[in-house]
PDB file of C-alpha atoms in Angstrom:
ATOM      1  CA  THR A   1    -223.480 -33.861 135.703  1.00 41.00           C
ATOM      2  CA  GLU A   2    -227.066 -32.838 136.328  1.00 45.00           C
ATOM      3  CA  VAL A   3    -228.185 -35.611 133.993  1.00 44.00           C
ATOM      4  CA  ASP A   4    -228.862 -39.061 135.370  1.00 49.00           C
ATOM      5  CA  ASP A   5    -226.404 -41.108 133.328  1.00 50.00           C
ATOM      6  CA  ALA A   6    -228.193 -44.330 134.200  1.00 51.00           C
ATOM      7  CA  ALA A   7    -231.460 -43.188 132.620  1.00 56.00           C
ATOM      8  CA  LEU A   8    -232.314 -44.490 129.173  1.00 53.00           C
ATOM      9  CA  GLY A   9    -231.878 -41.862 126.471  1.00 54.00           C
ATOM     10  CA  ALA A  10    -229.801 -39.533 128.648  1.00 55.00           C
ATOM     11  CA  ALA A  11    -226.606 -38.220 127.048  1.00 55.00           C
ATOM     12  CA  ASP A  12    -224.286 -35.224 127.101  1.00 63.00           C
ATOM     13  CA  VAL A  13    -222.113 -33.900 124.295  1.00 66.00           C
ATOM     14  CA  GLY A  14    -218.472 -34.574 125.059  1.00 66.00           C
ATOM     15  CA  GLN A  15    -219.110 -37.432 127.457  1.00 73.00           C
ATOM     16  CA  ALA A  16    -218.092 -40.835 126.155  1.00 80.00           C
ATOM     17  CA  VAL A  17    -219.578 -44.076 127.444  1.00 82.00           C
ATOM     18  CA  LEU A  18    -216.964 -46.812 127.063  1.00 86.00           C
ATOM     19  CA  GLY A  19    -216.393 -50.368 128.122  1.00 88.00           C
ATOM     20  CA  PRO A  20    -212.924 -51.709 128.975  1.00 92.00           C
ATOM     21  CA  ALA A  21    -212.030 -52.307 125.313  1.00 90.00           C
ATOM     22  CA  GLY A  22    -213.215 -48.844 124.279  1.00 91.00           C
ATOM     23  CA  LEU A  23    -211.396 -47.180 127.158  1.00 93.00           C
ATOM     24  CA  LEU A  24    -208.175 -48.988 126.263  1.00 94.00           C
ATOM     25  CA  ALA A  25    -208.458 -47.942 122.610  1.00 92.00           C
ATOM     26  CA  ASP A  26    -209.117 -44.315 123.617  1.00 92.00           C
ATOM     27  CA  LEU A  27    -206.139 -44.294 125.981  1.00 93.00           C
ATOM     28  CA  GLU A  28    -203.916 -45.612 123.189  1.00 93.00           C
ATOM     29  CA  LEU A  29    -205.187 -42.891 120.875  1.00 92.00           C
ATOM     30  CA  ARG A  30    -204.536 -40.098 123.381  1.00 91.00           C
ATOM     31  CA  LEU A  31    -201.103 -41.448 124.319  1.00 91.00           C
ATOM     32  CA  GLY A  32    -200.062 -41.873 120.682  1.00 91.00           C
ATOM     33  CA  LEU A  33    -199.595 -45.625 120.887  1.00 90.00           C
ATOM     34  CA  LEU A  34    -199.820 -47.887 117.874  1.00 80.00           C
ATOM     35  CA  ALA A  35    -202.194 -50.784 118.458  1.00 72.00           C
ATOM     36  CA  PRO A  36    -202.531 -52.904 115.311  1.00 76.00           C
ATOM     37  CA  ALA A  37    -205.565 -55.137 115.190  1.00 78.00           C
ATOM     38  CA  VAL A  38    -204.630 -58.764 115.813  1.00 84.00           C
ATOM     39  CA  SER A  39    -207.121 -61.606 115.534  1.00 87.00           C
ATOM     40  CA  THR A  40    -207.549 -63.983 118.435  1.00 89.00           C
ATOM     41  CA  SER A  41    -207.039 -66.887 116.035  1.00 90.00           C
ATOM     42  CA  LEU A  42    -203.559 -65.656 115.137  1.00 90.00           C
ATOM     43  CA  ARG A  43    -202.592 -65.383 118.801  1.00 92.00           C
ATOM     44  CA  ILE A  44    -203.863 -68.906 119.499  1.00 92.00           C
ATOM     45  CA  ALA A  45    -201.995 -70.252 116.463  1.00 91.00           C
ATOM     46  CA  ARG A  46    -198.725 -68.678 117.605  1.00 91.00           C
ATOM     47  CA  SER A  47    -199.291 -69.844 121.168  1.00 91.00           C
ATOM     48  CA  SER A  48    -200.087 -73.390 120.027  1.00 91.00           C
ATOM     49  CA  VAL A  49    -196.549 -73.736 118.674  1.00 90.00           C
ATOM     50  CA  ARG A  50    -195.138 -72.920 122.093  1.00 90.00           C
ATOM     51  CA  VAL A  51    -197.651 -75.150 123.853  1.00 91.00           C
ATOM     52  CA  ALA A  52    -196.802 -78.067 121.577  1.00 89.00           C
ATOM     53  CA  ALA A  53    -193.112 -77.714 122.414  1.00 88.00           C
ATOM     54  CA  CYS A  54    -193.882 -77.813 126.138  1.00 87.00           C
ATOM     55  CA  ALA A  55    -196.418 -80.632 125.781  1.00 81.00           C
ATOM     56  CA  GLU A  56    -193.687 -82.987 124.571  1.00 79.00           C
ATOM     57  CA  ARG A  57    -192.613 -83.175 128.181  1.00 79.00           C
ATOM     58  CA  VAL A  58    -195.156 -84.459 130.686  1.00 75.00           C
ATOM     59  CA  ARG A  59    -197.320 -81.523 131.718  1.00 82.00           C
ATOM     60  CA  PHE A  60    -200.685 -81.287 133.392  1.00 86.00           C
ATOM     61  CA  PHE A  61    -202.229 -80.289 130.040  1.00 88.00           C
ATOM     62  CA  SER A  62    -200.450 -82.902 127.896  1.00 87.00           C
ATOM     63  CA  PRO A  63    -203.399 -85.377 127.740  1.00 88.00           C
ATOM     64  CA  SER A  64    -205.799 -82.593 126.771  1.00 88.00           C
ATOM     65  CA  HIS A  65    -203.364 -81.288 124.178  1.00 88.00           C
ATOM     66  CA  THR A  66    -203.199 -84.726 122.570  1.00 88.00           C
ATOM     67  CA  VAL A  67    -206.987 -84.750 122.135  1.00 90.00           C
ATOM     68  CA  ASP A  68    -207.584 -81.053 121.342  1.00 91.00           C
ATOM     69  CA  PRO A  69    -204.441 -78.995 120.625  1.00 91.00           C
ATOM     70  CA  TRP A  70    -206.325 -75.868 119.566  1.00 92.00           C
ATOM     71  CA  GLY A  71    -208.748 -75.799 122.479  1.00 91.00           C
ATOM     72  CA  THR A  72    -205.973 -76.476 124.979  1.00 91.00           C
ATOM     73  CA  SER A  73    -203.816 -73.705 123.530  1.00 92.00           C
ATOM     74  CA  ARG A  74    -206.747 -71.300 123.617  1.00 93.00           C
ATOM     75  CA  GLU A  75    -207.459 -72.046 127.289  1.00 93.00           C
ATOM     76  CA  LEU A  76    -203.828 -71.735 128.337  1.00 93.00           C
ATOM     77  CA  LEU A  77    -203.538 -68.436 126.464  1.00 94.00           C
ATOM     78  CA  GLN A  78    -206.576 -67.107 128.324  1.00 94.00           C
ATOM     79  CA  TRP A  79    -205.009 -68.116 131.628  1.00 93.00           C
ATOM     80  CA  ARG A  80    -201.804 -66.360 130.607  1.00 93.00           C
ATOM     81  CA  ASP A  81    -203.695 -63.172 129.705  1.00 94.00           C
ATOM     82  CA  ASP A  82    -205.579 -63.259 133.009  1.00 94.00           C
ATOM     83  CA  LEU A  83    -202.270 -63.500 134.861  1.00 93.00           C
ATOM     84  CA  VAL A  84    -200.916 -60.481 132.965  1.00 94.00           C
ATOM     85  CA  LEU A  85    -204.033 -58.502 133.891  1.00 94.00           C
ATOM     86  CA  ALA A  86    -203.356 -59.468 137.504  1.00 93.00           C
ATOM     87  CA  GLY A  87    -199.846 -57.999 137.274  1.00 91.00           C
ATOM     88  CA  TRP A  88    -197.720 -60.961 136.163  1.00 91.00           C
ATOM     89  CA  ASP A  89    -194.614 -59.901 134.206  1.00 88.00           C
ATOM     90  CA  GLY A  90    -193.868 -63.308 132.683  1.00 86.00           C
ATOM     91  CA  GLY A  91    -191.208 -64.225 135.225  1.00 86.00           C
ATOM     92  CA  SER A  92    -190.924 -67.353 137.302  1.00 84.00           C
ATOM     93  CA  ILE A  93    -192.978 -67.542 140.497  1.00 79.00           C
ATOM     94  CA  ALA A  94    -191.294 -69.448 143.296  1.00 81.00           C
ATOM     95  CA  GLY A  95    -193.447 -72.215 144.745  1.00 82.00           C
ATOM     96  CA  ALA A  96    -196.286 -71.484 142.346  1.00 80.00           C
ATOM     97  CA  GLY A  97    -197.000 -75.105 141.479  1.00 85.00           C
ATOM     98  CA  PRO A  98    -196.950 -77.127 138.264  1.00 84.00           C
ATOM     99  CA  ARG A  99    -199.644 -75.145 136.433  1.00 87.00           C
ATOM    100  CA  LEU A 100    -198.046 -71.725 136.799  1.00 88.00           C
ATOM    101  CA  ASP A 101    -194.631 -73.249 136.141  1.00 88.00           C
ATOM    102  CA  ALA A 102    -195.951 -74.680 132.872  1.00 88.00           C
ATOM    103  CA  ILE A 103    -197.425 -71.332 131.816  1.00 89.00           C
ATOM    104  CA  HIS A 104    -194.079 -69.688 132.590  1.00 89.00           C
ATOM    105  CA  ASP A 105    -192.317 -72.275 130.423  1.00 88.00           C
ATOM    106  CA  ILE A 106    -194.735 -71.598 127.565  1.00 89.00           C
ATOM    107  CA  GLU A 107    -194.092 -67.871 127.915  1.00 90.00           C
ATOM    108  CA  SER A 108    -190.327 -68.477 127.835  1.00 87.00           C
ATOM    109  CA  GLN A 109    -190.361 -70.441 124.576  1.00 85.00           C
ATOM    110  CA  ARG A 110    -188.385 -68.890 121.738  1.00 81.00           C
ATOM    111  CA  GLY A 111    -189.606 -68.615 118.171  1.00 77.00           C
ATOM    112  CA  LEU A 112    -192.084 -66.373 116.395  1.00 78.00           C
ATOM    113  CA  PRO A 113    -193.033 -63.359 118.532  1.00 84.00           C
ATOM    114  CA  MET A 114    -196.450 -63.436 120.162  1.00 87.00           C
ATOM    115  CA  PRO A 115    -198.854 -60.748 118.885  1.00 89.00           C
ATOM    116  CA  MET A 116    -200.045 -58.405 121.599  1.00 91.00           C
ATOM    117  CA  GLY A 117    -203.405 -59.140 123.138  1.00 91.00           C
ATOM    118  CA  PHE A 118    -205.678 -56.968 125.277  1.00 93.00           C
ATOM    119  CA  ALA A 119    -203.603 -57.471 128.431  1.00 94.00           C
ATOM    120  CA  ASP A 120    -200.317 -56.736 126.650  1.00 93.00           C
ATOM    121  CA  ARG A 121    -201.690 -53.497 125.231  1.00 94.00           C
ATOM    122  CA  LEU A 122    -202.761 -52.528 128.743  1.00 94.00           C
ATOM    123  CA  VAL A 123    -199.209 -53.119 129.994  1.00 94.00           C
ATOM    124  CA  VAL A 124    -197.899 -50.717 127.336  1.00 94.00           C
ATOM    125  CA  VAL A 125    -200.478 -48.086 128.323  1.00 94.00           C
ATOM    126  CA  GLU A 126    -199.489 -48.342 131.981  1.00 95.00           C
ATOM    127  CA  ARG A 127    -195.805 -48.030 131.097  1.00 94.00           C
ATOM    128  CA  GLU A 128    -196.479 -44.972 128.947  1.00 94.00           C
ATOM    129  CA  LEU A 129    -198.551 -43.324 131.668  1.00 93.00           C
ATOM    130  CA  ARG A 130    -195.672 -43.723 134.106  1.00 93.00           C
ATOM    131  CA  ALA A 131    -193.431 -41.848 131.674  1.00 92.00           C
ATOM    132  CA  THR A 132    -195.730 -38.836 131.241  1.00 89.00           C
ATOM    133  CA  ASP A 133    -197.232 -36.219 133.538  1.00 88.00           C
ATOM    134  CA  ASN A 134    -200.227 -35.472 131.343  1.00 83.00           C
ATOM    135  CA  ALA A 135    -203.742 -36.623 132.214  1.00 84.00           C
ATOM    136  CA  PRO A 136    -205.767 -37.660 129.157  1.00 88.00           C
ATOM    137  CA  TYR A 137    -209.062 -37.047 130.973  1.00 90.00           C
ATOM    138  CA  ASP A 138    -210.548 -34.639 133.459  1.00 90.00           C
ATOM    139  CA  GLU A 139    -212.810 -37.229 135.047  1.00 90.00           C
ATOM    140  CA  ILE A 140    -213.667 -40.915 134.773  1.00 91.00           C
ATOM    141  CA  ARG A 141    -216.800 -42.326 136.320  1.00 90.00           C
ATOM    142  CA  LEU A 142    -216.742 -46.079 136.879  1.00 90.00           C
ATOM    143  CA  VAL A 143    -220.017 -47.956 136.802  1.00 85.00           C
ATOM    144  CA  ASP A 144    -218.376 -50.988 138.433  1.00 85.00           C
ATOM    145  CA  ASP A 145    -216.530 -50.439 141.684  1.00 86.00           C
ATOM    146  CA  GLU A 146    -212.811 -49.940 141.155  1.00 89.00           C
ATOM    147  CA  GLN A 147    -212.007 -53.005 143.270  1.00 89.00           C
ATOM    148  CA  LEU A 148    -213.831 -55.192 140.729  1.00 90.00           C
ATOM    149  CA  TRP A 149    -211.403 -54.202 137.963  1.00 93.00           C
ATOM    150  CA  ALA A 150    -208.205 -56.160 137.309  1.00 94.00           C
ATOM    151  CA  ARG A 151    -205.041 -55.099 139.101  1.00 95.00           C
ATOM    152  CA  LEU A 152    -203.535 -53.614 135.937  1.00 95.00           C
ATOM    153  CA  TRP A 153    -206.596 -51.407 135.443  1.00 96.00           C
ATOM    154  CA  ARG A 154    -206.468 -50.263 139.074  1.00 95.00           C
ATOM    155  CA  SER A 155    -202.841 -49.286 138.602  1.00 95.00           C
ATOM    156  CA  ILE A 156    -203.807 -47.201 135.548  1.00 95.00           C
ATOM    157  CA  PHE A 157    -206.612 -45.508 137.492  1.00 95.00           C
ATOM    158  CA  ASN A 158    -204.146 -44.647 140.268  1.00 95.00           C
ATOM    159  CA  LEU A 159    -201.698 -43.162 137.746  1.00 95.00           C
ATOM    160  CA  LEU A 160    -204.462 -41.076 136.198  1.00 95.00           C
ATOM    161  CA  ALA A 161    -205.544 -39.860 139.644  1.00 94.00           C
ATOM    162  CA  GLU A 162    -201.958 -38.835 140.470  1.00 94.00           C
ATOM    163  CA  ARG A 163    -201.988 -36.711 137.296  1.00 91.00           C
ATOM    164  CA  GLY A 164    -205.146 -34.837 138.218  1.00 91.00           C
ATOM    165  CA  CYS A 165    -207.877 -37.027 136.753  1.00 93.00           C
ATOM    166  CA  ILE A 166    -210.855 -37.406 139.069  1.00 93.00           C
ATOM    167  CA  ILE A 167    -211.858 -41.065 139.487  1.00 93.00           C
ATOM    168  CA  LYS A 168    -215.411 -41.525 140.694  1.00 90.00           C
ATOM    169  CA  SER A 169    -217.597 -44.560 141.230  1.00 86.00           C
ATOM    170  CA  ALA A 170    -221.130 -44.269 139.948  1.00 80.00           C
ATOM    171  CA  VAL A 171    -223.121 -46.379 142.367  1.00 72.00           C
ATOM    172  CA  PRO A 172    -226.592 -46.789 140.883  1.00 68.00           C
ATOM    173  CA  SER A 173    -229.444 -47.497 143.250  1.00 69.00           C
ATOM    174  CA  PHE A 174    -232.173 -49.937 142.316  1.00 67.00           C
ATOM    175  CA  ALA A 175    -235.492 -50.201 144.060  1.00 72.00           C
ATOM    176  CA  GLY A 176    -235.825 -53.725 145.371  1.00 72.00           C
ATOM    177  CA  PRO A 177    -239.022 -55.780 145.465  1.00 74.00           C
ATOM    178  CA  PHE A 178    -241.510 -55.541 148.269  1.00 83.00           C
ATOM    179  CA  PRO A 179    -240.053 -57.494 151.195  1.00 81.00           C
ATOM    180  CA  ASP A 180    -243.253 -59.471 151.724  1.00 86.00           C
ATOM    181  CA  THR A 181    -243.110 -61.074 148.245  1.00 89.00           C
ATOM    182  CA  ASP A 182    -241.493 -64.342 147.190  1.00 89.00           C
ATOM    183  CA  LEU A 183    -238.782 -62.446 145.340  1.00 88.00           C
ATOM    184  CA  GLY A 184    -238.173 -60.086 148.262  1.00 86.00           C
ATOM    185  CA  ARG A 185    -237.914 -62.921 150.759  1.00 86.00           C
ATOM    186  CA  LEU A 186    -235.489 -64.801 148.511  1.00 86.00           C
ATOM    187  CA  GLN A 187    -233.272 -61.742 148.045  1.00 84.00           C
ATOM    188  CA  THR A 188    -233.264 -61.073 151.784  1.00 84.00           C
ATOM    189  CA  HIS A 189    -232.324 -64.686 152.459  1.00 86.00           C
ATOM    190  CA  LEU A 190    -229.484 -64.602 149.908  1.00 83.00           C
ATOM    191  CA  ALA A 191    -228.154 -61.271 151.203  1.00 81.00           C
ATOM    192  CA  THR A 192    -228.386 -61.914 154.942  1.00 84.00           C
ATOM    193  CA  GLY A 193    -228.803 -65.669 155.324  1.00 82.00           C
ATOM    194  CA  SER A 194    -231.840 -65.122 157.483  1.00 79.00           C
ATOM    195  CA  GLY A 195    -235.557 -65.268 156.902  1.00 75.00           C
ATOM    196  CA  ASP A 196    -237.774 -67.870 155.294  1.00 77.00           C
ATOM    197  CA  ALA A 197    -237.164 -68.187 151.548  1.00 76.00           C
ATOM    198  CA  LYS A 198    -239.973 -70.692 150.975  1.00 82.00           C
ATOM    199  CA  PRO A 199    -242.106 -69.359 148.095  1.00 84.00           C
ATOM    200  CA  LEU A 200    -245.826 -68.818 148.613  1.00 87.00           C
ATOM    201  CA  GLY A 201    -246.676 -68.604 144.922  1.00 88.00           C
ATOM    202  CA  ASP A 202    -247.551 -64.920 144.567  1.00 88.00           C
ATOM    203  CA  GLY A 203    -246.171 -64.747 141.000  1.00 84.00           C
ATOM    204  CA  THR A 204    -243.134 -62.546 141.686  1.00 86.00           C
ATOM    205  CA  LEU A 205    -240.804 -65.520 141.260  1.00 88.00           C
ATOM    206  CA  LEU A 206    -241.165 -68.209 138.595  1.00 88.00           C
ATOM    207  CA  PHE A 207    -238.792 -71.142 138.233  1.00 87.00           C
ATOM    208  CA  LEU A 208    -238.828 -73.138 134.997  1.00 88.00           C
ATOM    209  CA  ARG A 209    -237.184 -76.512 134.557  1.00 87.00           C
ATOM    210  CA  ALA A 210    -237.210 -78.816 131.525  1.00 89.00           C
ATOM    211  CA  GLU A 211    -235.463 -81.824 130.023  1.00 90.00           C
ATOM    212  CA  THR A 212    -233.468 -79.708 127.556  1.00 89.00           C
ATOM    213  CA  THR A 213    -232.365 -76.098 127.254  1.00 89.00           C
ATOM    214  CA  TRP A 214    -234.439 -75.675 124.089  1.00 91.00           C
ATOM    215  CA  GLU A 215    -237.647 -76.742 125.850  1.00 93.00           C
ATOM    216  CA  VAL A 216    -237.268 -74.294 128.720  1.00 92.00           C
ATOM    217  CA  ALA A 217    -236.190 -71.576 126.252  1.00 92.00           C
ATOM    218  CA  SER A 218    -239.388 -72.125 124.257  1.00 93.00           C
ATOM    219  CA  ALA A 219    -241.503 -71.914 127.412  1.00 93.00           C
ATOM    220  CA  THR A 220    -239.702 -68.780 128.575  1.00 92.00           C
ATOM    221  CA  ALA A 221    -240.163 -67.061 125.213  1.00 92.00           C
ATOM    222  CA  ALA A 222    -243.874 -67.930 125.175  1.00 93.00           C
ATOM    223  CA  PHE A 223    -244.251 -66.583 128.716  1.00 91.00           C
ATOM    224  CA  LEU A 224    -242.568 -63.303 127.773  1.00 90.00           C
ATOM    225  CA  ARG A 225    -244.618 -63.015 124.588  1.00 91.00           C
ATOM    226  CA  HIS A 226    -247.961 -63.223 126.389  1.00 90.00           C
ATOM    227  CA  THR A 227    -247.421 -62.085 129.993  1.00 86.00           C
ATOM    228  CA  GLY A 228    -243.997 -60.437 130.163  1.00 82.00           C
ATOM    229  CA  THR A 229    -243.658 -56.820 131.276  1.00 83.00           C
ATOM    230  CA  ALA A 230    -240.899 -54.232 131.004  1.00 80.00           C
ATOM    231  CA  ASP A 231    -239.609 -55.053 134.493  1.00 79.00           C
ATOM    232  CA  THR A 232    -239.460 -58.827 133.997  1.00 84.00           C
ATOM    233  CA  VAL A 233    -235.959 -60.179 134.652  1.00 84.00           C
ATOM    234  CA  ILE A 234    -234.708 -63.493 133.268  1.00 86.00           C
ATOM    235  CA  VAL A 235    -231.976 -65.343 135.147  1.00 83.00           C
ATOM    236  CA  ARG A 236    -230.740 -67.985 132.740  1.00 82.00           C
ATOM    237  CA  GLY A 237    -228.708 -71.104 133.293  1.00 76.00           C
ATOM    238  CA  GLY A 238    -227.123 -73.252 130.601  1.00 73.00           C
ATOM    239  CA  GLU A 239    -226.756 -72.283 126.970  1.00 80.00           C
ATOM    240  CA  HIS A 240    -227.582 -68.750 125.861  1.00 83.00           C
ATOM    241  CA  LEU A 241    -228.285 -69.425 122.169  1.00 86.00           C
ATOM    242  CA  PRO A 242    -231.598 -71.371 122.510  1.00 89.00           C
ATOM    243  CA  LEU A 243    -233.342 -68.575 124.428  1.00 90.00           C
ATOM    244  CA  ASP A 244    -232.169 -65.994 121.914  1.00 90.00           C
ATOM    245  CA  ARG A 245    -233.440 -68.060 118.984  1.00 90.00           C
ATOM    246  CA  GLU A 246    -236.838 -68.689 120.583  1.00 91.00           C
ATOM    247  CA  LEU A 247    -237.284 -64.991 121.407  1.00 90.00           C
ATOM    248  CA  VAL A 248    -236.501 -64.046 117.807  1.00 90.00           C
ATOM    249  CA  ALA A 249    -238.957 -66.650 116.525  1.00 91.00           C
ATOM    250  CA  LEU A 250    -241.775 -65.116 118.599  1.00 91.00           C
ATOM    251  CA  ARG A 251    -240.714 -61.554 117.709  1.00 89.00           C
ATOM    252  CA  VAL A 252    -239.727 -60.666 121.257  1.00 88.00           C
ATOM    253  CA  ALA A 253    -236.698 -58.463 121.930  1.00 86.00           C
ATOM    254  CA  SER A 254    -233.659 -60.713 122.330  1.00 85.00           C
ATOM    255  CA  PRO A 255    -230.201 -60.214 123.871  1.00 81.00           C
ATOM    256  CA  GLY A 256    -228.634 -60.612 120.413  1.00 79.00           C
ATOM    257  CA  ALA A 257    -226.457 -63.618 121.178  1.00 75.00           C
ATOM    258  CA  THR A 258    -224.220 -65.066 118.502  1.00 68.00           C
ATOM    259  CA  GLY A 259    -223.144 -68.646 118.132  1.00 64.00           C
ATOM    260  CA  GLN A 260    -220.023 -70.124 116.608  1.00 65.00           C
ATOM    261  CA  SER A 261    -219.602 -73.786 115.838  1.00 64.00           C
ATOM    262  CA  SER A 262    -216.612 -75.310 117.587  1.00 62.00           C
ATOM    263  CA  PHE A 263    -216.217 -77.643 114.609  1.00 63.00           C
ATOM    264  CA  ARG A 264    -215.766 -74.858 112.045  1.00 62.00           C
ATOM    265  CA  PRO A 265    -212.095 -74.302 111.090  1.00 60.00           C
ATOM    266  CA  ALA A 266    -210.684 -71.300 112.886  1.00 56.00           C
ATOM    267  CA  LEU A 267    -208.332 -70.190 110.145  1.00 52.00           C
TER     268      LEU A 267
END
């Protein structure tokens, strides 16, 4: 369109801005697929039964499962979902090693059916697209390069393109810092491996270190409150919740992070 989609406040009637979850839900709607809402806790609970059955035999995750059954089941389920997004159909993989063999065994366990997760819903969408010649959209513009999407998503994009949907990549351009600044020299060094990245102290790059995450979060929030500008960028390491809480306390715009106690019962 003539409108710069990357600009704040820019919008067009009839153009939806969706993330992966929103795009999946919209595809299901347009293809007439039923996608009942299933909580992550229910999927972990069902998976934990299968994991427990496999953990009785010696597996690489058996010691962890003895200490933390829920956390182990949650991690293994995430690995399984990632494999499905990468194109795994649940079958055995020859020579894959003990970890993938264990995940295959968990997948093969009989019992209560596993509720569909995000990756499973995507598999159904891909299968339905293969069975139809209709294109749900005229055009899709990807903010992230198509190669950065999971294999299952790339397959869906290819199917849409074969049915007449135009797939474009919106490559935004960002003005970099002046090359003769600390920040510019560091970026050049990281991108090319050349140049001197030693900072001269011109204020374009500030590194904060403290004994705890809360201390550095407090210092960062105070810095933003008094000297921060609209183009200040924070690169954070460690926990995300302390910085969010300190920004809220000083009435500075925060990312809006949420925290959940790992000790609170899941169900």
